[in-house]
Amino acid sequence: METKLRMVVTAGPTREHLDPVRFLSNPSTGRMGFAVARAAAEAGYEVVLVAGPVGLKTPKGVVRVDVVSAREMFAAVEAAKADILVATAAVADWRPKSCAKKKLKKGEMSGVLELVRNPDILKSSKVRRKIGFAAETGEAVAEAVRKCKEKNLEFCVANDVTAPGAGFGVATNRVVFVYPDGTAKRLPLLSKLAVARRIVAALQRGRSRK
Ligand code: C5P
């Protein structure tokens, strides 16, 4: 690669606090995103890994920015000024309307949680080349084609998180690369690092097409 392309990768969950000790989140471990960051660094990309709260070691040669909320993640992605965005993060789509400065007492909670929408980082990002993930419970391809168009993606990595060997916290993934024109390339059950290497290879092929 002549000039080093800059890639920003989002990984892990976000946390949306309602007070300092309570938050909305999900069980994402960040493994897929950390694998993409590692594979991209090994392939010679300059990599910024924007990570939600996860317990993983930073891959060699990768610059890591730790964030908590979706809004922080979005700001870090845009600040990275990258050529490519690979969005693997399981971003919380909603956040509590307000976050109390001090721990809420039981009596101060009404039992109703008012939520507002978080930004869609992948959809709103100004990064030129964007790759997304579509985690579904069931047939993911049609949904991934829709996402490619809606979010202006080069391609989308679709997976059924309920399939054997796939999903949150496991070391393997069974994915399909889905392109905006509806082309789908089904991969076998692979380690997340192997999936990550395929993503990087697909990006390199995409670059040579342009
Ligand atoms: O629309 P959906 O949430 O299923 O799209 C998933 C893709 O969009 C993933 O690549 C995810 O990282 C990204 N995303 C995002 N910001 C959000 C929601 C999803 O970047 N608020």
mmCIF file of C-alpha atoms and ligand atoms in Angstrom:
data_model
loop_
_atom_site.group_PDB
_atom_site.id
_atom_site.type_symbol
_atom_site.label_atom_id
_atom_site.label_comp_id
_atom_site.label_asym_id
_atom_site.label_seq_id
_atom_site.Cartn_x
_atom_site.Cartn_y
_atom_site.Cartn_z
ATOM 1 C CA MET A 1 0.000 0.000 0.000
ATOM 2 C CA GLU A 2 1.573 3.327 -1.097
ATOM 3 C CA THR A 3 -0.038 5.791 1.310
ATOM 4 C CA LYS A 4 -1.435 4.434 4.545
ATOM 5 C CA LEU A 5 -5.210 4.550 4.560
ATOM 6 C CA ARG A 6 -6.786 5.544 7.845
ATOM 7 C CA MET A 7 -9.486 3.267 9.246
ATOM 8 C CA VAL A 8 -11.732 3.892 12.217
ATOM 9 C CA VAL A 9 -13.376 0.861 13.808
ATOM 10 C CA THR A 10 -16.185 1.041 16.375
ATOM 11 C CA ALA A 11 -16.441 -1.831 18.836
ATOM 12 C CA GLY A 12 -18.312 -3.054 21.872
ATOM 13 C CA PRO A 13 -21.477 -1.756 23.491
ATOM 14 C CA THR A 14 -22.321 1.774 24.516
ATOM 15 C CA ARG A 15 -23.708 2.645 27.921
ATOM 16 C CA GLU A 16 -26.461 5.178 28.324
ATOM 17 C CA HIS A 17 -26.546 6.326 31.919
ATOM 18 C CA LEU A 18 -29.631 7.399 33.817
ATOM 19 C CA ASP A 19 -27.542 8.181 36.896
ATOM 20 C CA PRO A 20 -23.869 7.540 37.808
ATOM 21 C CA VAL A 21 -24.521 3.888 38.718
ATOM 22 C CA ARG A 22 -27.282 2.815 36.303
ATOM 23 C CA PHE A 23 -27.279 2.485 32.536
ATOM 24 C CA LEU A 24 -28.881 0.871 29.491
ATOM 25 C CA SER A 25 -26.557 -1.388 27.510
ATOM 26 C CA ASN A 26 -26.218 -4.786 25.807
ATOM 27 C CA PRO A 27 -23.940 -7.858 26.032
ATOM 28 C CA SER A 28 -21.533 -6.969 23.182
ATOM 29 C CA THR A 29 -17.964 -7.950 24.117
ATOM 30 C CA GLY A 30 -16.190 -6.038 21.323
ATOM 31 C CA ARG A 31 -14.417 -9.141 19.995
ATOM 32 C CA MET A 32 -15.458 -8.653 16.366
ATOM 33 C CA GLY A 33 -14.306 -5.024 16.292
ATOM 34 C CA PHE A 34 -11.014 -5.754 18.020
ATOM 35 C CA ALA A 35 -10.386 -8.516 15.466
ATOM 36 C CA VAL A 36 -11.080 -6.080 12.588
ATOM 37 C CA ALA A 37 -8.695 -3.522 14.130
ATOM 38 C CA ARG A 38 -5.980 -6.184 14.469
ATOM 39 C CA ALA A 39 -6.444 -7.520 10.936
ATOM 40 C CA ALA A 40 -6.397 -4.000 9.463
ATOM 41 C CA ALA A 41 -3.257 -3.000 11.380
ATOM 42 C CA GLU A 42 -1.552 -6.203 10.224
ATOM 43 C CA ALA A 43 -2.535 -5.330 6.632
ATOM 44 C CA GLY A 44 -0.860 -1.911 6.937
ATOM 45 C CA TYR A 45 -3.811 0.404 7.699
ATOM 46 C CA GLU A 46 -3.494 3.201 10.233
ATOM 47 C CA VAL A 47 -6.185 2.133 12.703
ATOM 48 C CA VAL A 48 -8.159 4.059 15.309
ATOM 49 C CA LEU A 49 -10.299 1.758 17.454
ATOM 50 C CA VAL A 50 -13.177 3.529 19.180
ATOM 51 C CA ALA A 51 -14.218 1.167 21.950
ATOM 52 C CA GLY A 52 -17.149 1.147 24.313
ATOM 53 C CA PRO A 53 -16.636 -0.389 27.776
ATOM 54 C CA VAL A 54 -15.020 -3.799 27.114
ATOM 55 C CA GLY A 55 -12.358 -5.908 28.800
ATOM 56 C CA LEU A 56 -10.086 -6.586 25.823
ATOM 57 C CA LYS A 57 -6.412 -5.847 25.153
ATOM 58 C CA THR A 58 -5.646 -3.254 22.472
ATOM 59 C CA PRO A 59 -4.229 -4.972 19.355
ATOM 60 C CA LYS A 60 -0.633 -4.124 18.402
ATOM 61 C CA GLY A 61 -0.170 -0.997 16.322
ATOM 62 C CA VAL A 62 -3.717 0.285 16.957
ATOM 63 C CA VAL A 63 -4.631 3.657 18.507
ATOM 64 C CA ARG A 64 -7.500 3.129 20.958
ATOM 65 C CA VAL A 65 -10.027 5.719 22.091
ATOM 66 C CA ASP A 66 -12.279 4.597 24.956
ATOM 67 C CA VAL A 67 -15.809 5.966 25.075
ATOM 68 C CA VAL A 68 -18.949 5.267 27.081
ATOM 69 C CA SER A 69 -22.009 6.665 25.318
ATOM 70 C CA ALA A 70 -23.188 6.670 21.693
ATOM 71 C CA ARG A 71 -22.720 10.419 21.478
ATOM 72 C CA GLU A 72 -19.112 10.103 22.675
ATOM 73 C CA MET A 73 -18.560 7.293 20.159
ATOM 74 C CA PHE A 74 -19.908 9.451 17.322
ATOM 75 C CA ALA A 75 -17.643 12.380 18.284
ATOM 76 C CA ALA A 76 -14.592 10.085 18.425
ATOM 77 C CA VAL A 77 -15.395 8.581 15.004
ATOM 78 C CA GLU A 78 -15.659 11.992 13.367
ATOM 79 C CA ALA A 79 -12.503 13.233 15.167
ATOM 80 C CA ALA A 80 -10.543 10.297 13.711
ATOM 81 C CA LYS A 81 -10.863 11.814 10.202
ATOM 82 C CA ALA A 82 -10.629 8.390 8.603
ATOM 83 C CA ASP A 83 -10.959 7.189 4.997
ATOM 84 C CA ILE A 84 -12.858 4.059 6.051
ATOM 85 C CA LEU A 85 -15.320 3.320 8.852
ATOM 86 C CA VAL A 86 -16.001 -0.242 9.944
ATOM 87 C CA ALA A 87 -18.886 -0.100 12.410
ATOM 88 C CA THR A 88 -19.067 -3.239 14.531
ATOM 89 C CA ALA A 89 -20.312 -1.558 17.718
ATOM 90 C CA ALA A 90 -23.648 -2.516 19.241
ATOM 91 C CA VAL A 91 -24.723 1.072 19.759
ATOM 92 C CA ALA A 92 -27.674 1.720 22.058
ATOM 93 C CA ASP A 93 -30.371 3.215 19.846
ATOM 94 C CA TRP A 94 -31.997 5.049 22.757
ATOM 95 C CA ARG A 95 -30.775 6.876 25.845
ATOM 96 C CA PRO A 96 -32.564 8.166 28.931
ATOM 97 C CA LYS A 97 -33.829 11.693 28.321
ATOM 98 C CA SER A 98 -31.766 12.950 31.233
ATOM 99 C CA CYS A 99 -28.938 11.664 33.406
ATOM 100 C CA ALA A 100 -29.031 12.534 37.126
ATOM 101 C CA LYS A 101 -25.761 13.854 38.606
ATOM 102 C CA LYS A 102 -26.272 11.805 41.794
ATOM 103 C CA LYS A 103 -27.586 8.274 42.309
ATOM 104 C CA LEU A 104 -31.372 8.366 42.149
ATOM 105 C CA LYS A 105 -33.188 7.171 45.249
ATOM 106 C CA LYS A 106 -35.939 4.598 44.746
ATOM 107 C CA GLY A 107 -38.515 7.215 45.681
ATOM 108 C CA GLU A 108 -37.179 9.608 43.018
ATOM 109 C CA MET A 109 -37.865 7.079 40.249
ATOM 110 C CA SER A 110 -41.367 7.078 38.841
ATOM 111 C CA GLY A 111 -41.226 3.649 37.200
ATOM 112 C CA VAL A 112 -41.386 5.257 33.757
ATOM 113 C CA LEU A 113 -38.172 5.790 31.843
ATOM 114 C CA GLU A 114 -38.340 8.487 29.191
ATOM 115 C CA LEU A 115 -36.033 7.755 26.251
ATOM 116 C CA VAL A 116 -34.721 9.763 23.301
ATOM 117 C CA ARG A 117 -33.072 8.482 20.103
ATOM 118 C CA ASN A 118 -29.298 8.308 19.852
ATOM 119 C CA PRO A 119 -27.520 9.329 16.655
ATOM 120 C CA ASP A 120 -27.010 6.558 14.098
ATOM 121 C CA ILE A 121 -23.228 6.842 13.872
ATOM 122 C CA LEU A 122 -22.825 4.766 10.744
ATOM 123 C CA LYS A 123 -25.650 6.486 8.876
ATOM 124 C CA SER A 124 -24.603 10.017 9.841
ATOM 125 C CA SER A 125 -20.836 9.668 9.528
ATOM 126 C CA LYS A 126 -19.132 11.673 6.794
ATOM 127 C CA VAL A 127 -16.438 8.985 6.314
ATOM 128 C CA ARG A 128 -16.267 8.167 2.590
ATOM 129 C CA ARG A 129 -16.148 4.362 2.678
ATOM 130 C CA LYS A 130 -18.428 2.693 5.195
ATOM 131 C CA ILE A 131 -18.882 -0.954 6.178
ATOM 132 C CA GLY A 132 -21.643 -1.948 8.569
ATOM 133 C CA PHE A 133 -22.879 -4.986 10.423
ATOM 134 C CA ALA A 134 -26.421 -6.292 10.492
ATOM 135 C CA ALA A 135 -27.011 -8.534 13.477
ATOM 136 C CA GLU A 136 -30.436 -10.088 13.170
ATOM 137 C CA THR A 137 -32.389 -12.887 14.759
ATOM 138 C CA GLY A 138 -33.344 -14.725 11.582
ATOM 139 C CA GLU A 139 -32.663 -14.221 7.860
ATOM 140 C CA ALA A 140 -30.384 -11.212 7.739
ATOM 141 C CA VAL A 141 -29.668 -10.702 4.024
ATOM 142 C CA ALA A 142 -32.730 -8.654 3.020
ATOM 143 C CA GLU A 143 -32.289 -6.455 6.068
ATOM 144 C CA ALA A 144 -28.603 -5.981 5.185
ATOM 145 C CA VAL A 145 -29.438 -4.835 1.626
ATOM 146 C CA ARG A 146 -31.828 -2.290 3.119
ATOM 147 C CA LYS A 147 -29.084 -1.120 5.507
ATOM 148 C CA CYS A 148 -26.557 -0.767 2.659
ATOM 149 C CA LYS A 149 -28.903 1.649 0.913
ATOM 150 C CA GLU A 150 -30.131 3.482 3.991
ATOM 151 C CA LYS A 151 -26.627 4.054 5.394
ATOM 152 C CA ASN A 152 -24.741 4.363 2.084
ATOM 153 C CA LEU A 153 -22.478 1.358 2.711
ATOM 154 C CA GLU A 154 -19.873 -0.262 0.489
ATOM 155 C CA PHE A 155 -21.060 -3.564 1.962
ATOM 156 C CA CYS A 156 -22.733 -4.935 5.045
ATOM 157 C CA VAL A 157 -21.688 -7.956 7.116
ATOM 158 C CA ALA A 158 -24.878 -9.772 8.010
ATOM 159 C CA ASN A 159 -25.184 -12.414 10.667
ATOM 160 C CA ASP A 160 -27.918 -14.287 12.438
ATOM 161 C CA VAL A 161 -26.938 -13.926 16.099
ATOM 162 C CA THR A 162 -29.110 -16.923 17.008
ATOM 163 C CA ALA A 163 -27.267 -19.295 14.590
ATOM 164 C CA PRO A 164 -25.048 -21.976 16.210
ATOM 165 C CA GLY A 165 -21.491 -20.593 16.733
ATOM 166 C CA ALA A 166 -22.497 -16.984 16.069
ATOM 167 C CA GLY A 167 -23.451 -14.008 18.188
ATOM 168 C CA PHE A 168 -22.341 -12.159 21.299
ATOM 169 C CA GLY A 169 -19.283 -13.321 23.239
ATOM 170 C CA VAL A 170 -18.349 -16.342 21.116
ATOM 171 C CA ALA A 171 -15.070 -16.679 19.206
ATOM 172 C CA THR A 172 -16.686 -17.606 15.894
ATOM 173 C CA ASN A 173 -19.129 -16.048 13.483
ATOM 174 C CA ARG A 174 -21.116 -17.153 10.457
ATOM 175 C CA VAL A 175 -21.579 -14.149 8.194
ATOM 176 C CA VAL A 176 -22.712 -13.107 4.744
ATOM 177 C CA PHE A 177 -21.173 -10.144 2.898
ATOM 178 C CA VAL A 178 -24.091 -8.269 1.375
ATOM 179 C CA TYR A 179 -23.660 -5.576 -1.288
ATOM 180 C CA PRO A 180 -26.081 -2.735 -2.156
ATOM 181 C CA ASP A 181 -27.001 -4.442 -5.456
ATOM 182 C CA GLY A 182 -28.210 -7.500 -3.520
ATOM 183 C CA THR A 183 -25.163 -9.691 -4.221
ATOM 184 C CA ALA A 184 -24.510 -11.936 -1.219
ATOM 185 C CA LYS A 185 -21.325 -13.871 -0.437
ATOM 186 C CA ARG A 186 -21.897 -16.491 2.252
ATOM 187 C CA LEU A 187 -18.840 -17.420 4.383
ATOM 188 C CA PRO A 188 -18.483 -20.647 6.397
ATOM 189 C CA LEU A 189 -18.308 -20.673 10.207
ATOM 190 C CA LEU A 190 -15.001 -18.889 10.905
ATOM 191 C CA SER A 191 -13.148 -17.407 13.856
ATOM 192 C CA LYS A 192 -13.865 -13.697 14.309
ATOM 193 C CA LEU A 193 -10.239 -12.990 13.335
ATOM 194 C CA ALA A 194 -10.700 -14.928 10.088
ATOM 195 C CA VAL A 195 -13.917 -12.985 9.379
ATOM 196 C CA ALA A 196 -11.998 -9.768 10.105
ATOM 197 C CA ARG A 197 -9.266 -10.735 7.627
ATOM 198 C CA ARG A 198 -11.921 -11.413 4.962
ATOM 199 C CA ILE A 199 -13.415 -7.964 5.595
ATOM 200 C CA VAL A 200 -10.019 -6.317 5.156
ATOM 201 C CA ALA A 201 -9.387 -8.320 1.977
ATOM 202 C CA ALA A 202 -12.807 -7.290 0.598
ATOM 203 C CA LEU A 203 -11.955 -3.664 1.344
ATOM 204 C CA GLN A 204 -8.690 -3.989 -0.526
ATOM 205 C CA ARG A 205 -10.478 -5.484 -3.526
ATOM 206 C CA GLY A 206 -13.048 -2.667 -3.350
ATOM 207 C CA ARG A 207 -10.261 -0.111 -3.429
ATOM 208 C CA SER A 208 -8.688 -1.611 -6.540
ATOM 209 C CA ARG A 209 -12.111 -1.501 -8.291
ATOM 210 C CA LYS A 210 -12.292 2.286 -7.877
HETATM 211 O O1 C5P B 1 -29.732 -0.283 12.023
HETATM 212 P P1 C5P B 1 -28.881 -1.223 12.832
HETATM 213 O O2 C5P B 1 -28.659 -0.757 14.249
HETATM 214 O O3 C5P B 1 -29.273 -2.654 12.791
HETATM 215 O O4 C5P B 1 -27.481 -1.141 12.063
HETATM 216 C C1 C5P B 1 -26.354 -1.828 12.520
HETATM 217 C C2 C5P B 1 -25.118 -1.127 12.019
HETATM 218 O O5 C5P B 1 -25.190 0.278 12.284
HETATM 219 C C3 C5P B 1 -23.894 -1.602 12.737
HETATM 220 O O6 C5P B 1 -22.805 -1.491 11.839
HETATM 221 C C4 C5P B 1 -23.772 -0.626 13.905
HETATM 222 O O7 C5P B 1 -22.442 -0.531 14.384
HETATM 223 C C5 C5P B 1 -24.231 0.674 13.262
HETATM 224 N N1 C5P B 1 -24.934 1.598 14.188
HETATM 225 C C6 C5P B 1 -24.355 2.810 14.524
HETATM 226 N N2 C5P B 1 -25.037 3.695 15.325
HETATM 227 C C7 C5P B 1 -26.258 3.380 15.815
HETATM 228 C C8 C5P B 1 -26.856 2.145 15.482
HETATM 229 C C9 C5P B 1 -26.165 1.271 14.668
HETATM 230 O O8 C5P B 1 -23.230 3.085 14.080
HETATM 231 N N3 C5P B 1 -26.894 4.244 16.615
#
